[in-house]
Amino acid sequence: MGTTQLETVPEPKYWHLKNVIGEALDSEFSIGEILPNERDLAARFGVARATLRQALEQLELEGRLQRRRGVGTTVAPPRMGVAVGSPRQNWPGNDDDWRTVDCMQTLAPVAVARLLDQDPARTVHLVRRSRVSGGQPVAAELLYVTESAVPELSGIDAPAGPARARAVLRELHRLDLEGEDRSVELASARADDAKELDRLPGAPVLLVTTRYFAQGRTAAVSMATYRADTCRLTFGDTGDVEIHHGAERQAQAS
Amino acid sequence: MGTTQLETVPEPKYWHLKNVIGEALDSEFSIGEILPNERDLAARFGVARATLRQALEQLELEGRLQRRRGVGTTVAPPRMGVAVGSPRQNWPGNDDDWRTVDCMQTLAPVAVARLLDQDPARTVHLVRRSRVSGGQPVAAELLYVTESAVPELSGIDAPAGPARARAVLRELHRLDLEGEDRSVELASARADDAKELDRLPGAPVLLVTTRYFAQGRTAAVSMATYRADTCRLTFGDTGDVEIHHGAERQAQAS
């Protein structure tokens, strides 16, 4: 979007450096290639290590670079479009991308209990799922289902585990879904989500909170943590929005 | 969400510190209060400055802390819910929250031209808008409108500026909106957007890309940059999703 500067703003050094490195990535590097180490890069661009690090952090935020333990800093592929919302409302679980990990009865965090509009002292079914796209882990979800939404579940044998999780989802799907709403915000990965997403705890993630309504009440709340480095969340009925830095980069290079 | 650890994962030092400081914020500080300086905090928690800084960065990512130039680090208020998508599709501009800043004829970036499905050598109308919520700037938008979508515009006198922008929007609204799709991803603020949002260039932002369809084609593309520190983007028909760390914090404290 460099062609549409409507107004000139003084740029900090790391920002200028970020743009310079970004151009070097376009012209000299290919996707997956490992960058030279920080000392060599700082020398090449004639900047302090601290400035270099700030610029690299920017490029990581933008999804241009990936830092991986034991590998180093590599040129990132374009972000994946991952469908999150659609005008057709769906119960969670109607999707082959999600893998059911576990299920347990537990207390919901106070804020989740409030979303569920129930007493925090009442237990809920907590279904834990993970989402894989293009062979990579992209999201970890905690799905809280009220016990009153799935009363028939007491007849199921398995007390926990994936079988129990599938039973909870199956019972949930019997209800008429009356509506859903959703929010997206920046967050940092909790330790167990980070592990599942192959990131360090605290890595930037997009937290998608969804409320599902049935029988005039909130039946379930999903807290899904998406990798912010590799994912672009898509909404809407006409398929994927095809914009990403990668495409822009390739188009400008060609 | 600390009550639902299904699995124990070793936590890095900064992550543990982040949780400890988070609890201190709940119990000892109020919203808007300025934190002690880094040296004093590091001494109090018995950690190295580098570890402290990592923990503070985490808390900033989560919207718990704000760093402001000339002020220091303060305890952040809960994030604002900002409505982005609704099942009722709307042309851009049907919203009092947006202020029209400027309008010009220009070339669109290559990636935007591709989204508009038109030759990058053809000019577009670029409407620049900003969004204010609760008295604070929350978003800066670049709205690209194809010339073919608003052919009658040639009769308007003003060649640029807010009056021109309003004329472009008025002509656009005459079309039947056939659909829209949207994506959300993490990005870093461009220098001019950062200025408008009162942030430093490179600050984490949520980039919302929306395509608007009319007459069987893409009529307009919006690239809207939302502050990731203060905003929670909301989608859906049942109003705001009321979850945020602030609410959780207050509920746990009570």
Short mmCIF file of C-alpha atoms in Angstrom, two decimals:
data_model
loop_
_atom_site.label_atom_id
_atom_site.label_comp_id
_atom_site.label_asym_id
_atom_site.label_seq_id
_atom_site.Cartn_x
_atom_site.Cartn_y
_atom_site.Cartn_z
CA MET A 1 0.00 0.00 0.00
CA GLY A 2 3.04 2.24 -0.37
CA THR A 3 1.55 4.05 -3.35
CA THR A 4 -1.19 5.80 -1.42
CA GLN A 5 0.60 7.96 1.11
CA LEU A 6 -1.81 10.85 1.37
CA GLU A 7 0.30 12.67 3.89
CA THR A 8 3.94 12.56 4.85
CA VAL A 9 4.74 11.35 8.34
CA PRO A 10 8.25 11.12 9.77
CA GLU A 11 9.17 7.45 10.03
CA PRO A 12 11.17 5.91 12.86
CA LYS A 13 14.40 4.18 11.86
CA TYR A 14 13.11 0.64 12.49
CA TRP A 15 10.10 1.35 10.29
CA HIS A 16 12.24 2.50 7.40
CA LEU A 17 14.51 -0.53 7.92
CA LYS A 18 11.45 -2.79 7.94
CA ASN A 19 10.49 -1.53 4.49
CA VAL A 20 14.03 -1.94 3.20
CA ILE A 21 14.24 -5.53 4.48
CA GLY A 22 10.77 -6.20 3.11
CA GLU A 23 11.98 -5.21 -0.35
CA ALA A 24 15.06 -7.42 0.07
CA LEU A 25 12.78 -10.34 0.98
CA ASP A 26 10.87 -9.80 -2.26
CA SER A 27 13.88 -9.60 -4.50
CA GLU A 28 16.48 -11.88 -2.91
CA PHE A 29 14.74 -14.54 -0.85
CA SER A 30 12.26 -17.29 -1.49
CA ILE A 31 9.60 -18.70 0.81
CA GLY A 32 11.03 -20.92 3.54
CA GLU A 33 14.55 -19.59 3.13
CA ILE A 34 16.51 -18.99 6.33
CA LEU A 35 17.67 -15.42 6.94
CA PRO A 36 21.30 -14.63 7.82
CA ASN A 37 21.90 -14.19 11.54
CA GLU A 38 21.21 -10.88 13.28
CA ARG A 39 24.84 -9.81 13.43
CA ASP A 40 25.33 -10.22 9.68
CA LEU A 41 22.02 -8.51 8.89
CA ALA A 42 22.80 -5.57 11.18
CA ALA A 43 26.19 -5.19 9.50
CA ARG A 44 24.69 -5.37 6.02
CA PHE A 45 22.11 -2.66 6.69
CA GLY A 46 24.44 -0.59 8.86
CA VAL A 47 22.12 -0.50 11.88
CA ALA A 48 22.29 -1.39 15.56
CA ARG A 49 21.14 -4.86 16.59
CA ALA A 50 18.27 -3.33 18.59
CA THR A 51 16.95 -1.50 15.52
CA LEU A 52 17.28 -4.64 13.44
CA ARG A 53 15.35 -6.65 16.01
CA GLN A 54 12.52 -4.12 16.02
CA ALA A 55 12.29 -4.30 12.24
CA LEU A 56 12.27 -8.11 12.30
CA GLU A 57 9.52 -8.06 14.92
CA GLN A 58 7.43 -5.83 12.63
CA LEU A 59 7.90 -8.24 9.74
CA GLU A 60 6.91 -11.12 12.00
CA LEU A 61 3.74 -9.22 13.06
CA GLU A 62 2.90 -8.75 9.40
CA GLY A 63 3.32 -12.45 8.70
CA ARG A 64 6.33 -11.91 6.43
CA LEU A 65 8.82 -13.71 8.67
CA GLN A 66 8.52 -16.70 10.96
CA ARG A 67 10.74 -17.38 13.93
CA ARG A 68 10.90 -21.04 14.78
CA ARG A 69 12.76 -22.70 17.61
CA GLY A 70 15.76 -24.62 16.37
CA VAL A 71 15.35 -23.34 12.82
CA GLY A 72 15.89 -19.60 12.95
CA THR A 73 14.09 -16.85 11.08
CA THR A 74 12.56 -17.91 7.76
CA VAL A 75 10.61 -16.17 5.02
CA ALA A 76 6.95 -16.97 5.66
CA PRO A 77 4.53 -18.31 3.07
CA PRO A 78 1.39 -16.20 2.46
CA ARG A 79 -1.12 -16.46 5.30
CA MET A 80 -3.83 -19.08 5.02
CA GLY A 81 -7.43 -17.93 4.75
CA VAL A 82 -9.32 -19.76 7.50
CA ALA A 83 -13.12 -19.55 7.38
CA VAL A 84 -14.57 -18.50 10.72
CA GLY A 85 -18.01 -17.05 10.20
CA SER A 86 -20.62 -17.64 7.55
CA PRO A 87 -24.10 -16.17 7.11
CA ARG A 88 -25.43 -19.72 7.43
CA GLN A 89 -25.23 -20.26 11.14
CA ASN A 90 -23.76 -23.53 12.22
CA TRP A 91 -23.34 -25.40 15.43
CA PRO A 92 -19.71 -25.99 16.31
CA GLY A 93 -18.53 -29.35 15.08
CA ASN A 94 -20.16 -29.31 11.64
CA ASP A 95 -16.74 -29.12 10.13
CA ASP A 96 -14.17 -31.73 9.18
CA ASP A 97 -11.33 -29.37 10.03
CA TRP A 98 -11.88 -29.76 13.75
CA ARG A 99 -10.46 -32.65 15.73
CA THR A 100 -12.00 -33.49 19.07
CA VAL A 101 -9.32 -33.73 21.74
CA ASP A 102 -10.99 -34.13 25.08
CA CYS A 103 -14.03 -33.46 27.24
CA MET A 104 -14.52 -32.89 30.94
CA GLN A 105 -17.01 -31.52 33.42
CA THR A 106 -15.62 -28.44 35.09
CA LEU A 107 -16.39 -24.95 36.32
CA ALA A 108 -16.27 -22.29 33.64
CA PRO A 109 -14.20 -19.15 34.22
CA VAL A 110 -16.35 -16.38 35.69
CA ALA A 111 -16.41 -14.38 32.45
CA VAL A 112 -17.53 -17.45 30.47
CA ALA A 113 -20.21 -18.25 33.06
CA ARG A 114 -21.51 -14.72 32.56
CA LEU A 115 -21.62 -15.22 28.77
CA LEU A 116 -23.50 -18.46 29.39
CA ASP A 117 -25.77 -16.52 31.74
CA GLN A 118 -25.46 -19.08 34.49
CA ASP A 119 -24.15 -19.38 38.05
CA PRO A 120 -20.34 -19.79 38.06
CA ALA A 121 -20.77 -22.51 40.70
CA ARG A 122 -22.59 -24.77 38.18
CA THR A 123 -20.42 -27.14 36.16
CA VAL A 124 -20.34 -27.15 32.35
CA HIS A 125 -19.15 -29.58 29.69
CA LEU A 126 -15.82 -28.40 28.40
CA VAL A 127 -14.97 -29.81 24.96
CA ARG A 128 -11.45 -29.21 23.79
CA ARG A 129 -10.82 -29.25 20.05
CA SER A 130 -8.06 -28.37 17.66
CA ARG A 131 -8.22 -27.24 14.07
CA VAL A 132 -5.79 -28.22 11.35
CA SER A 133 -5.58 -26.53 7.96
CA GLY A 134 -3.10 -27.36 5.22
CA GLY A 135 -1.46 -29.87 7.53
CA GLN A 136 -0.69 -27.23 10.16
CA PRO A 137 -2.30 -26.57 13.54
CA VAL A 138 -4.18 -23.26 13.21
CA ALA A 139 -6.49 -23.10 16.20
CA ALA A 140 -7.14 -24.50 19.67
CA GLU A 141 -10.66 -24.22 21.04
CA LEU A 142 -12.30 -24.44 24.43
CA LEU A 143 -16.03 -25.04 23.90
CA TYR A 144 -18.20 -24.61 27.00
CA VAL A 145 -21.64 -26.25 26.79
CA THR A 146 -24.25 -25.80 29.52
CA GLU A 147 -25.53 -28.97 31.12
CA SER A 148 -29.10 -27.81 30.62
CA ALA A 149 -28.55 -27.66 26.83
CA VAL A 150 -27.64 -31.35 26.67
CA PRO A 151 -29.68 -33.02 29.45
CA GLU A 152 -29.79 -36.45 27.77
CA LEU A 153 -26.07 -36.83 28.13
CA SER A 154 -26.32 -38.57 31.49
CA GLY A 155 -27.15 -41.75 29.60
CA ILE A 156 -23.75 -41.80 27.84
CA ASP A 157 -21.20 -44.17 29.30
CA ALA A 158 -17.84 -42.52 28.59
CA PRO A 159 -17.14 -40.01 31.40
CA ALA A 160 -14.45 -38.09 29.48
CA GLY A 161 -12.28 -38.20 26.36
CA PRO A 162 -13.02 -37.80 22.65
CA ALA A 163 -16.02 -40.15 22.71
CA ARG A 164 -17.63 -38.05 25.41
CA ALA A 165 -16.83 -34.89 23.43
CA ARG A 166 -18.54 -36.28 20.33
CA ALA A 167 -21.58 -37.22 22.42
CA VAL A 168 -21.83 -33.67 23.78
CA LEU A 169 -21.61 -32.22 20.27
CA ARG A 170 -24.18 -34.71 18.95
CA GLU A 171 -26.67 -33.74 21.67
CA LEU A 172 -25.97 -30.05 21.06
CA HIS A 173 -26.68 -30.44 17.34
CA ARG A 174 -30.17 -31.71 18.11
CA LEU A 175 -31.19 -28.26 19.28
CA ASP A 176 -32.40 -25.57 16.88
CA LEU A 177 -29.64 -22.98 16.61
CA GLU A 178 -31.39 -19.63 16.99
CA GLY A 179 -28.43 -17.34 16.52
CA GLU A 180 -24.81 -16.71 17.21
CA ASP A 181 -22.53 -13.77 17.72
CA ARG A 182 -18.83 -13.46 17.65
CA SER A 183 -15.92 -11.22 18.60
CA VAL A 184 -12.29 -11.15 17.48
CA GLU A 185 -9.46 -9.64 19.49
CA LEU A 186 -5.72 -9.81 19.85
CA ALA A 187 -4.46 -11.97 22.71
CA SER A 188 -1.39 -13.90 23.75
CA ALA A 189 -1.34 -17.70 23.68
CA ARG A 190 -1.88 -19.50 26.98
CA ALA A 191 0.76 -22.13 27.72
CA ASP A 192 -1.34 -25.17 26.77
CA ASP A 193 -2.79 -23.55 23.63
CA ALA A 194 0.71 -22.46 22.63
CA LYS A 195 1.94 -26.02 22.87
CA GLU A 196 -0.88 -27.26 20.66
CA LEU A 197 -0.22 -24.49 18.14
CA ASP A 198 3.54 -25.11 18.13
CA ARG A 199 4.26 -21.63 19.47
CA LEU A 200 5.83 -20.23 22.62
CA PRO A 201 3.49 -19.13 25.41
CA GLY A 202 2.59 -15.50 24.88
CA ALA A 203 2.80 -15.59 21.08
CA PRO A 204 0.27 -13.23 19.45
CA VAL A 205 -2.99 -15.01 18.67
CA LEU A 206 -6.43 -13.98 17.49
CA LEU A 207 -9.04 -14.91 20.09
CA VAL A 208 -12.45 -15.65 18.53
CA THR A 209 -15.28 -15.77 21.08
CA THR A 210 -18.59 -17.16 19.81
CA ARG A 211 -21.91 -17.42 21.63
CA TYR A 212 -24.46 -19.94 20.38
CA PHE A 213 -28.12 -19.37 21.22
CA ALA A 214 -30.85 -22.03 21.48
CA GLN A 215 -34.12 -22.38 23.42
CA GLY A 216 -33.98 -18.66 24.11
CA ARG A 217 -30.71 -18.94 25.99
CA THR A 218 -26.97 -19.16 25.48
CA ALA A 219 -26.32 -22.88 24.99
CA ALA A 220 -22.59 -22.80 24.36
CA VAL A 221 -19.60 -20.48 24.24
CA SER A 222 -16.50 -21.14 22.17
CA MET A 223 -13.13 -19.51 22.91
CA ALA A 224 -10.96 -20.31 19.89
CA THR A 225 -7.34 -19.24 19.69
CA TYR A 226 -6.01 -18.83 16.12
CA ARG A 227 -2.36 -18.43 15.20
CA ALA A 228 -1.99 -14.79 14.21
CA ASP A 229 1.23 -15.35 12.28
CA THR A 230 -0.11 -17.85 9.75
CA CYS A 231 -3.88 -17.22 9.68
CA ARG A 232 -6.17 -14.69 8.10
CA LEU A 233 -9.72 -15.17 9.41
CA THR A 234 -12.38 -15.01 6.70
CA PHE A 235 -16.05 -14.16 7.05
CA GLY A 236 -18.83 -14.08 4.51
CA ASP A 237 -20.59 -16.03 1.82
CA THR A 238 -18.50 -15.56 -1.27
CA GLY A 239 -15.46 -17.54 -0.33
CA ASP A 240 -12.02 -16.47 0.63
CA VAL A 241 -10.86 -12.88 0.43
CA GLU A 242 -7.81 -13.33 -1.70
CA ILE A 243 -5.66 -10.53 -0.41
CA HIS A 244 -2.47 -11.07 1.47
CA HIS A 245 1.00 -9.63 1.55
CA GLY A 246 2.31 -12.65 -0.28
CA ALA A 247 0.08 -12.05 -3.27
CA GLU A 248 0.91 -8.38 -3.31
CA ARG A 249 4.57 -9.24 -3.14
CA GLN A 250 4.39 -11.75 -5.95
CA ALA A 251 2.31 -9.47 -8.12
CA GLN A 252 4.67 -6.58 -7.63
CA ALA A 253 7.65 -8.78 -8.40
CA SER A 254 6.19 -10.12 -11.63
CA MET B 1 -9.25 -19.03 32.04
CA GLY B 2 -6.73 -20.29 34.58
CA THR B 3 -9.17 -22.78 36.08
CA THR B 4 -9.26 -25.07 33.07
CA GLN B 5 -5.71 -26.28 32.60
CA LEU B 6 -6.30 -29.72 31.13
CA GLU B 7 -2.64 -30.50 30.89
CA THR B 8 0.45 -29.20 32.59
CA VAL B 9 2.95 -27.40 30.39
CA PRO B 10 6.23 -25.96 31.65
CA GLU B 11 5.94 -22.19 31.62
CA PRO B 12 8.71 -19.80 30.68
CA LYS B 13 9.74 -17.32 33.35
CA TYR B 14 8.22 -14.27 31.62
CA TRP B 15 4.91 -16.08 31.32
CA HIS B 16 4.80 -16.88 35.00
CA LEU B 17 5.78 -13.28 35.78
CA LYS B 18 3.03 -12.04 33.48
CA ASN B 19 0.44 -13.93 35.51
CA VAL B 20 1.89 -12.64 38.78
CA ILE B 21 1.82 -9.04 37.55
CA GLY B 22 -1.67 -9.60 36.16
CA GLU B 23 -2.84 -10.56 39.64
CA ALA B 24 -1.11 -7.52 41.11
CA LEU B 25 -2.94 -5.32 38.57
CA ASP B 26 -6.24 -6.80 39.76
CA SER B 27 -5.59 -6.33 43.44
CA GLU B 28 -3.45 -3.20 43.74
CA PHE B 29 -4.05 -0.96 40.74
CA SER B 30 -6.99 0.83 39.24
CA ILE B 31 -7.71 1.63 35.61
CA GLY B 32 -5.56 4.48 34.29
CA GLU B 33 -3.04 4.23 37.11
CA ILE B 34 0.62 4.61 36.10
CA LEU B 35 2.87 1.63 36.86
CA PRO B 36 6.18 2.05 38.73
CA ASN B 37 9.21 2.26 36.46
CA GLU B 38 10.88 -0.87 35.10
CA ARG B 39 13.77 -0.80 37.53
CA ASP B 40 11.49 -0.70 40.56
CA LEU B 41 9.21 -3.40 39.14
CA ALA B 42 12.14 -5.67 38.32
CA ALA B 43 13.44 -5.26 41.87
CA ARG B 44 10.05 -5.92 43.41
CA PHE B 45 9.54 -9.17 41.51
CA GLY B 46 13.20 -10.18 41.70
CA VAL B 47 13.64 -10.59 37.94
CA ALA B 48 15.95 -9.28 35.24
CA ARG B 49 14.82 -6.21 33.31
CA ALA B 50 14.62 -8.27 30.09
CA THR B 51 12.22 -10.76 31.70
CA LEU B 52 10.13 -7.92 33.08
CA ARG B 53 9.92 -6.29 29.67
CA GLN B 54 8.73 -9.52 28.05
CA ALA B 55 6.01 -9.87 30.66
CA LEU B 56 4.91 -6.25 30.17
CA GLU B 57 4.79 -6.81 26.41
CA GLN B 58 2.49 -9.80 26.97
CA LEU B 59 0.18 -7.73 29.13
CA GLU B 60 0.16 -5.02 26.47
CA LEU B 61 -0.75 -7.63 23.79
CA GLU B 62 -3.63 -8.76 25.99
CA GLY B 63 -4.89 -5.21 26.34
CA ARG B 64 -4.19 -5.10 30.09
CA LEU B 65 -1.52 -2.40 29.88
CA GLN B 66 -1.10 0.62 27.64
CA ARG B 67 2.18 2.27 26.85
CA ARG B 68 1.78 5.88 25.91
CA ARG B 69 4.40 8.34 24.85
CA GLY B 70 5.10 10.89 27.53
CA VAL B 71 2.83 9.16 30.03
CA GLY B 72 4.40 5.78 30.73
CA THR B 73 2.74 2.43 31.25
CA THR B 74 -0.82 2.58 32.54
CA VAL B 75 -3.47 0.05 33.48
CA ALA B 76 -5.79 -0.21 30.47
CA PRO B 77 -9.56 0.02 30.62
CA PRO B 78 -11.47 -3.00 29.23
CA ARG B 79 -11.40 -3.16 25.45
CA MET B 80 -14.25 -1.54 23.55
CA GLY B 81 -16.54 -3.75 21.51
CA VAL B 82 -16.59 -2.27 17.99
CA ALA B 83 -19.21 -3.64 15.58
CA VAL B 84 -17.67 -4.67 12.27
CA GLY B 85 -19.91 -7.15 10.54
CA SER B 86 -23.63 -7.74 10.71
CA PRO B 87 -25.84 -10.25 8.88
CA ARG B 88 -27.64 -7.28 7.37
CA GLN B 89 -25.22 -6.23 4.69
CA ASN B 90 -24.50 -2.56 4.47
CA TRP B 91 -22.68 -0.28 2.14
CA PRO B 92 -19.79 1.49 3.82
CA GLY B 93 -20.83 4.85 5.15
CA ASN B 94 -24.19 3.90 6.61
CA ASP B 95 -22.79 4.59 10.01
CA ASP B 96 -22.45 7.74 12.08
CA ASP B 97 -19.23 6.48 13.64
CA TRP B 98 -17.24 7.14 10.47
CA ARG B 99 -15.84 10.53 9.61
CA THR B 100 -14.95 11.26 6.01
CA VAL B 101 -11.42 12.64 5.79
CA ASP B 102 -10.48 12.90 2.15
CA CYS B 103 -10.95 11.61 -1.39
CA MET B 104 -8.64 11.38 -4.38
CA GLN B 105 -8.29 9.63 -7.70
CA THR B 106 -5.30 7.32 -7.65
CA LEU B 107 -3.94 3.93 -8.65
CA ALA B 108 -4.82 1.12 -6.26
CA PRO B 109 -2.05 -1.15 -4.96
CA VAL B 110 -1.71 -4.26 -7.14
CA ALA B 111 -3.30 -6.55 -4.55
CA VAL B 112 -6.30 -4.22 -4.19
CA ALA B 113 -6.68 -3.97 -7.98
CA ARG B 114 -6.83 -7.76 -8.04
CA LEU B 115 -9.56 -7.77 -5.37
CA LEU B 116 -11.43 -5.20 -7.47
CA ASP B 117 -10.84 -7.45 -10.47
CA GLN B 118 -9.59 -4.60 -12.59
CA ASP B 119 -6.45 -3.49 -14.40
CA PRO B 120 -3.94 -1.95 -11.93
CA ALA B 121 -3.31 0.81 -14.49
CA ARG B 122 -6.90 2.09 -14.10
CA THR B 123 -7.49 4.73 -11.46
CA VAL B 124 -9.96 4.33 -8.60
CA HIS B 125 -11.63 6.66 -6.13
CA LEU B 126 -9.84 6.41 -2.82
CA VAL B 127 -11.97 7.60 0.10
CA ARG B 128 -10.15 7.96 3.38
CA ARG B 129 -12.20 7.75 6.56
CA SER B 130 -11.63 7.47 10.26
CA ARG B 131 -13.76 5.93 12.95
CA VAL B 132 -14.19 7.26 16.46
CA SER B 133 -15.77 5.34 19.31
CA GLY B 134 -16.14 6.54 22.88
CA GLY B 135 -14.24 9.69 21.96
CA GLN B 136 -11.16 7.73 20.84
CA PRO B 137 -9.85 7.02 17.35
CA VAL B 138 -10.35 3.28 16.75
CA ALA B 139 -9.90 2.79 13.01
CA ALA B 140 -8.49 4.33 9.85
CA GLU B 141 -9.92 3.16 6.54
CA LEU B 142 -8.86 3.27 2.91
CA LEU B 143 -11.95 2.64 0.77
CA TYR B 144 -11.26 1.95 -2.91
CA VAL B 145 -14.25 2.44 -5.23
CA THR B 146 -14.10 1.52 -8.91
CA GLU B 147 -14.89 4.31 -11.33
CA SER B 148 -17.32 2.07 -13.17
CA ALA B 149 -19.39 1.64 -10.00
CA VAL B 150 -20.00 5.40 -9.70
CA PRO B 151 -20.07 6.67 -13.32
CA GLU B 152 -22.31 9.66 -12.55
CA LEU B 153 -19.64 11.21 -10.40
CA SER B 154 -18.14 13.17 -13.25
CA GLY B 155 -20.95 15.70 -12.76
CA ILE B 156 -19.77 16.58 -9.24
CA ASP B 157 -17.78 19.77 -8.92
CA ALA B 158 -15.44 19.15 -5.99
CA PRO B 159 -12.34 17.35 -7.28
CA ALA B 160 -11.18 16.13 -3.88
CA GLY B 161 -11.78 16.50 -0.13
CA PRO B 162 -14.63 15.46 2.17
CA ALA B 163 -17.37 16.79 -0.15
CA ARG B 164 -16.03 14.63 -2.97
CA ALA B 165 -15.83 11.64 -0.59
CA ARG B 166 -19.46 12.06 0.41
CA ALA B 167 -20.47 12.28 -3.26
CA VAL B 168 -18.64 9.00 -4.01
CA LEU B 169 -20.38 7.28 -1.09
CA ARG B 170 -23.78 8.69 -2.11
CA GLU B 171 -23.39 7.34 -5.66
CA LEU B 172 -22.19 3.99 -4.31
CA HIS B 173 -25.25 3.69 -2.07
CA ARG B 174 -27.54 3.93 -5.12
CA LEU B 175 -26.40 0.49 -6.23
CA ASP B 176 -27.99 -2.71 -4.94
CA LEU B 177 -25.47 -4.35 -2.63
CA GLU B 178 -25.39 -8.00 -3.65
CA GLY B 179 -22.98 -9.30 -1.06
CA GLU B 180 -19.84 -8.71 0.90
CA ASP B 181 -17.05 -10.73 2.38
CA ARG B 182 -14.46 -9.90 4.94
CA SER B 183 -11.18 -11.02 6.41
CA VAL B 184 -9.41 -10.12 9.65
CA GLU B 185 -5.69 -10.45 10.22
CA LEU B 186 -2.93 -9.11 12.42
CA ALA B 187 -0.83 -6.35 10.88
CA SER B 188 1.39 -3.47 11.90
CA ALA B 189 0.21 0.11 11.56
CA ARG B 190 1.48 2.04 8.53
CA ALA B 191 2.99 5.41 9.41
CA ASP B 192 0.00 7.52 8.34
CA ASP B 193 -2.57 5.20 9.92
CA ALA B 194 -0.51 5.10 13.11
CA LYS B 195 -0.59 8.89 13.32
CA GLU B 196 -4.35 8.95 12.94
CA LEU B 197 -4.74 6.22 15.58
CA ASP B 198 -2.35 7.96 17.98
CA ARG B 199 0.08 5.02 17.89
CA LEU B 200 3.67 4.54 16.78
CA PRO B 201 4.27 3.13 13.27
CA GLY B 202 4.37 -0.65 13.53
CA ALA B 203 1.97 -0.93 16.46
CA PRO B 204 -0.13 -4.11 16.27
CA VAL B 205 -3.42 -3.52 14.48
CA LEU B 206 -6.25 -5.65 13.18
CA LEU B 207 -6.60 -5.26 9.42
CA VAL B 208 -10.18 -5.78 8.23
CA THR B 209 -10.48 -6.23 4.46
CA THR B 210 -14.01 -6.06 3.03
CA ARG B 211 -15.15 -6.62 -0.55
CA TYR B 212 -18.49 -5.16 -1.62
CA PHE B 213 -20.28 -6.73 -4.59
CA ALA B 214 -22.79 -5.03 -6.90
CA GLN B 215 -23.85 -5.45 -10.53
CA GLY B 216 -22.16 -8.87 -10.52
CA ARG B 217 -18.76 -7.35 -9.77
CA THR B 218 -16.61 -6.06 -6.95
CA ALA B 219 -17.63 -2.42 -6.60
CA ALA B 220 -15.46 -1.42 -3.65
CA VAL B 221 -12.78 -2.72 -1.31
CA SER B 222 -12.22 -1.39 2.20
CA MET B 223 -8.94 -1.82 4.08
CA ALA B 224 -9.68 -0.76 7.65
CA THR B 225 -7.01 -0.70 10.33
CA TYR B 226 -8.33 -1.11 13.89
CA ARG B 227 -6.32 -0.51 17.06
CA ALA B 228 -5.61 -3.95 18.46
CA ASP B 229 -4.86 -2.68 21.95
CA THR B 230 -8.20 -1.02 22.65
CA CYS B 231 -10.64 -2.76 20.28
CA ARG B 232 -12.49 -6.04 20.24
CA LEU B 233 -14.20 -6.49 16.86
CA THR B 234 -17.76 -7.77 17.12
CA PHE B 235 -19.78 -9.65 14.51
CA GLY B 236 -23.35 -10.87 14.57
CA ASP B 237 -26.94 -9.91 15.14
CA THR B 238 -27.40 -10.11 18.87
CA GLY B 239 -25.28 -7.21 19.96
CA ASP B 240 -21.98 -7.03 21.64
CA VAL B 241 -20.19 -10.10 22.97
CA GLU B 242 -19.66 -8.99 26.52
CA ILE B 243 -16.47 -10.84 27.32
CA HIS B 244 -13.19 -9.13 28.01
CA HIS B 245 -10.33 -9.45 30.41
CA GLY B 246 -11.59 -6.45 32.27
CA ALA B 247 -14.92 -8.07 33.04
CA GLU B 248 -13.23 -11.28 34.05
CA ARG B 249 -10.88 -9.33 36.25
CA GLN B 250 -13.64 -7.38 37.93
CA ALA B 251 -15.78 -10.47 38.39
CA GLN B 252 -12.93 -12.41 39.94
CA ALA B 253 -12.12 -9.54 42.25
CA SER B 254 -15.70 -9.24 43.47
#
